[in-house]
Coordinates of C-alpha atoms and ligand atoms in Angstrom, one line a residue:
M48 CA 63.0 196.9 123.9
R49 CA 65.8 196.5 121.3
M50 CA 69.1 197.3 122.6
P51 CA 70.9 199.0 119.8
L52 CA 74.3 197.1 118.6
I53 CA 77.2 198.9 116.8
A54 CA 79.6 196.3 115.6
G55 CA 82.9 197.0 114.1
N56 CA 84.0 194.5 111.4
W57 CA 87.7 195.3 110.8
K58 CA 88.0 192.8 108.3
M59 CA 91.7 192.0 107.1
N60 CA 92.8 195.3 108.8
G61 CA 94.5 196.7 111.8
S62 CA 97.4 196.0 113.7
L63 CA 98.6 195.7 117.3
A64 CA 99.1 199.2 117.7
L65 CA 95.4 200.0 116.5
I66 CA 94.0 197.6 119.0
E67 CA 96.0 199.3 121.8
Q68 CA 94.5 202.8 120.3
F69 CA 91.0 201.5 120.8
G70 CA 91.5 200.0 124.1
E71 CA 92.7 203.5 125.4
A72 CA 90.3 205.6 123.4
F73 CA 87.3 203.2 124.7
A74 CA 88.5 203.2 128.3
S75 CA 88.0 207.0 128.6
A76 CA 85.4 207.4 126.0
G77 CA 81.8 207.0 128.3
L78 CA 80.0 205.0 126.0
P79 CA 76.2 205.1 126.4
T80 CA 75.1 202.4 128.4
S81 CA 72.0 201.8 126.1
V82 CA 74.3 200.7 123.5
E83 CA 75.9 197.3 122.8
V84 CA 79.4 197.7 121.1
A85 CA 81.5 194.9 119.8
L86 CA 84.6 195.2 117.6
M87 CA 85.6 192.4 115.3
P88 CA 89.4 192.3 114.5
P89 CA 91.2 189.4 112.7
F90 CA 91.7 186.1 114.7
P91 CA 95.3 186.9 115.7
Y92 CA 94.4 189.9 117.4
L93 CA 91.8 188.5 119.8
P94 CA 93.8 187.8 122.6
A95 CA 95.3 191.4 122.5
A96 CA 91.8 193.0 122.1
Q97 CA 90.4 190.7 125.0
A98 CA 93.0 192.2 127.3
A99 CA 93.1 195.8 125.8
L100 CA 89.0 196.2 126.0
G101 CA 88.9 194.0 129.3
G102 CA 88.0 197.1 131.4
T103 CA 85.4 198.4 129.0
S104 CA 81.9 197.3 127.8
V105 CA 82.9 196.5 124.5
M106 CA 82.6 193.1 123.3
L107 CA 84.5 190.7 120.9
G108 CA 83.4 189.5 117.7
A109 CA 84.6 187.4 115.2
Q110 CA 84.2 187.7 111.4
T111 CA 83.8 184.0 110.7
L112 CA 84.1 180.5 112.2
N113 CA 84.1 176.9 110.6
P114 CA 81.1 174.6 110.8
A115 CA 83.0 172.1 113.1
H116 CA 84.3 172.1 116.6
S117 CA 87.3 170.7 115.9
G118 CA 89.4 168.5 113.2
A119 CA 91.2 168.2 110.2
H120 CA 90.3 171.8 108.6
T121 CA 93.4 173.2 107.9
G122 CA 93.5 177.0 108.2
E123 CA 90.0 177.2 109.8
V124 CA 88.8 178.3 113.5
S125 CA 86.0 177.0 115.5
G126 CA 83.4 178.5 117.7
R127 CA 84.9 176.7 120.6
M128 CA 88.1 178.2 120.1
L129 CA 86.6 181.7 119.7
K130 CA 84.7 181.2 122.9
E131 CA 88.1 180.8 124.9
F132 CA 88.9 184.3 123.8
G133 CA 85.8 185.8 125.1
V134 CA 83.9 186.0 121.5
E135 CA 80.5 186.8 122.0
Y136 CA 79.5 187.4 118.4
A137 CA 80.2 186.1 115.1
L138 CA 79.3 187.3 111.5
V139 CA 78.0 184.5 109.4
G140 CA 77.4 185.0 105.7
H141 CA 78.9 188.4 105.1
S142 CA 78.9 189.3 101.4
E143 CA 82.7 189.0 101.2
R144 CA 82.7 185.5 102.3
R145 CA 79.7 184.7 100.1
Q146 CA 81.6 185.9 97.0
L147 CA 85.3 185.8 97.6
Y148 CA 85.0 182.3 99.5
R149 CA 81.9 181.0 97.8
E150 CA 79.8 180.4 100.8
A151 CA 76.3 179.4 99.8
D152 CA 73.4 179.7 101.8
E153 CA 73.8 176.3 103.0
A154 CA 77.3 176.9 104.3
V155 CA 75.9 179.9 106.2
Y156 CA 73.3 177.9 108.0
D157 CA 76.0 175.4 109.0
R158 CA 78.2 178.4 110.3
L159 CA 75.2 179.8 112.3
L160 CA 74.3 176.5 113.7
A161 CA 77.9 176.1 114.9
A162 CA 78.1 179.7 116.5
L163 CA 74.8 178.8 118.5
S164 CA 76.2 175.7 119.7
A165 CA 79.5 177.2 120.7
D166 CA 77.2 179.8 122.7
I167 CA 78.2 182.6 120.3
R168 CA 75.4 184.9 119.2
P169 CA 75.3 184.7 115.4
I170 CA 75.1 187.8 113.2
L171 CA 73.4 186.7 109.7
C172 CA 74.5 189.1 107.0
V173 CA 72.4 189.3 104.0
G174 CA 71.8 191.7 101.1
E175 CA 71.4 192.2 97.3
T176 CA 74.1 193.2 94.7
L177 CA 73.3 195.9 92.4
E178 CA 72.3 194.0 89.5
E179 CA 69.7 192.3 91.7
R180 CA 68.5 195.6 93.0
D181 CA 68.1 197.0 89.5
A182 CA 66.1 193.9 88.4
G183 CA 63.7 194.8 91.2
R184 CA 64.7 191.5 93.4
T185 CA 65.9 193.0 96.5
R186 CA 63.1 191.7 98.7
D187 CA 63.1 188.2 97.1
V188 CA 67.1 187.9 97.3
V189 CA 67.1 188.9 100.8
L190 CA 64.1 187.2 102.1
R191 CA 65.5 184.2 100.5
Q192 CA 68.9 184.2 102.3
V193 CA 67.0 185.2 105.7
G194 CA 64.4 182.4 105.2
H195 CA 67.0 179.6 104.1
V196 CA 68.3 179.9 107.7
M197 CA 65.4 181.2 109.7
A198 CA 62.8 178.8 108.7
R199 CA 65.0 176.0 109.8
L200 CA 65.5 177.1 113.3
E201 CA 63.9 176.2 116.4
P202 CA 62.2 179.0 117.9
Q203 CA 64.8 179.6 120.7
Q204 CA 67.6 179.5 118.3
R205 CA 65.8 182.3 116.2
A206 CA 65.9 184.6 119.3
R207 CA 69.5 184.3 119.6
V208 CA 70.2 185.7 116.0
T209 CA 70.7 189.2 114.8
I210 CA 70.4 190.2 111.2
A211 CA 72.7 192.7 109.3
Y212 CA 71.2 194.0 106.1
E213 CA 74.2 194.9 103.8
P214 CA 73.2 195.8 100.2
V215 CA 76.3 194.6 98.5
W216 CA 76.5 197.6 96.2
A217 CA 77.2 199.8 99.6
I218 CA 79.9 198.0 101.2
G219 CA 83.0 199.6 101.0
T220 CA 82.0 202.1 98.1
G221 CA 81.2 205.1 100.0
R222 CA 77.6 204.8 98.6
T223 CA 75.2 203.9 101.4
A224 CA 71.6 203.0 101.0
T225 CA 69.1 205.7 101.7
P226 CA 67.5 205.6 105.3
E227 CA 64.3 204.8 103.3
Q228 CA 65.8 202.2 101.1
A229 CA 67.5 200.4 104.1
Q230 CA 63.8 201.0 106.1
E231 CA 61.7 199.2 103.4
V232 CA 64.3 195.9 103.3
M233 CA 64.3 196.0 107.4
A234 CA 60.5 196.1 107.6
A235 CA 60.2 193.5 105.1
I236 CA 62.8 191.3 107.3
R237 CA 60.7 191.8 110.4
E238 CA 57.5 191.2 108.8
Y239 CA 59.1 188.0 107.4
Q240 CA 60.2 187.0 110.9
A241 CA 56.4 187.9 112.2
G242 CA 55.3 185.0 110.3
F243 CA 57.0 182.8 112.7
D244 CA 56.3 184.5 115.9
R245 CA 55.2 188.2 116.4
E246 CA 56.8 188.7 119.9
L247 CA 60.1 187.2 118.4
A248 CA 60.1 189.7 115.4
A249 CA 59.3 192.4 117.8
G250 CA 62.5 191.8 119.4
L251 CA 64.5 190.9 116.4
R252 CA 67.7 192.9 116.5
L253 CA 68.2 194.3 112.8
L254 CA 71.5 196.3 111.7
Y255 CA 72.2 198.3 108.7
G256 CA 75.5 197.9 107.0
G257 CA 77.3 199.5 103.9
S258 CA 79.2 202.7 104.3
M259 CA 78.2 203.6 107.5
N260 CA 79.9 206.6 108.9
A261 CA 79.9 209.3 111.6
G262 CA 78.1 211.5 109.2
N263 CA 75.1 209.2 108.2
A264 CA 74.7 207.1 111.2
A265 CA 72.3 209.3 112.9
E266 CA 69.7 209.4 110.4
L267 CA 70.1 205.6 109.4
L268 CA 69.6 204.7 113.2
S269 CA 66.5 206.9 113.6
Q270 CA 64.6 204.7 111.2
P271 CA 62.1 202.4 113.0
D272 CA 63.5 199.1 112.2
I273 CA 67.4 199.8 112.4
D274 CA 68.9 198.6 115.4
G275 CA 72.4 199.3 114.7
G276 CA 75.0 199.3 112.5
L277 CA 77.5 197.0 111.2
V278 CA 80.5 199.0 110.5
G279 CA 83.5 198.4 108.3
G280 CA 85.8 201.0 107.2
A281 CA 84.7 203.6 109.6
S282 CA 85.5 201.3 112.6
L283 CA 89.2 201.5 111.7
K284 CA 89.2 205.2 112.7
V285 CA 88.5 205.3 116.6
D286 CA 87.0 208.8 116.7
D287 CA 84.6 207.8 113.9
F288 CA 83.7 204.6 115.5
I289 CA 83.1 206.1 119.0
A290 CA 81.1 208.9 117.2
I291 CA 78.7 206.1 115.5
C292 CA 78.3 204.4 119.0
Q293 CA 77.3 207.9 120.5
S294 CA 74.8 208.3 117.7
A295 CA 73.1 205.0 118.7
G296 CA 72.8 206.1 122.1
Ligands
PGA399 P1 81.9 199.4 105.0 O1 81.6 197.8 105.4 O2 81.2 200.0 106.2 O3 83.4 199.6 104.8 O4 81.0 199.5 103.7 C1 80.5 197.0 106.1 C2 80.7 195.8 105.9 O5 81.1 195.0 105.0 O6 80.3 195.2 107.1

C-alpha cells in the first residue's frame, strides 16, 4: 500500500540554529515507522541538515533544481549537486516558482526530468488559483498541469513521481481546503492517472498542501486519496511538524 509522506517545505526560512533544533527533536521523537518524513530547507543548509538528521529516518529534500546538470547557469543548483548532499526528493512546479519566477508547465517538466535523471524523486506541485476555482475550472487547471508532465513520461518514470495538490488560495493563508474539497481533486488526479495504468494509479502518492497544521492534518489525512502532506509554515515549528508526522502514522 501507499506509504504516507510528510514533507516540510521551509521555503526561504530557517537558520542553522533551527536545523540543530530539528535534529535534536527528531532524534528523540520516535516517529512512526509507517510514515516517511522529508525536510526541505534552503540549499545552504543542506549539509548541516544532512549531519543533524543523519541518525534519524528523516530524509532530505530540495525546493527546486535546475534542468541542467552543470554549466553556465549563474545562481542555479543542479540535481547532481543535490544528490551529493543526500537529497532524495525535490519539489517541482511549486506555485511560488510558477508565479514569482514564471516557471511554466514546460519548465516544470524539464525540472522533473532532471530530478529523475539525478535519481531524485520529484514531487510535482499543482493547484488552482481562487479565480480559477470560482470560475469552476479547478479540475481542468489541475489536470492540465498534471497531464502536461505525466502524459509524456515512460511508465517507469511515472512510478517515481509524487503529486502534491496545493490550492494556491490555501498556501500560507491559513485558509485550508476542506477535506472534501481536497479529496475531490485528489480522486480526479488518481482517476486521470488510471487512464495510463490502473496499478500505477493505485500506487501513486498524493499529498495535500496549503495551511496544513497540527490541528487539521488528521482529518485531511483520513481522506481515502490523501497520502500525506506538503507543509510550509507549520514545518518551521518543530512540535507542530512532529505532531503532523505522528497524525499520518
Ligand atoms: P503552507 O505552505 O503550509 O504555509 O500553506 C504549503 C506549501 O507552500 O508547500
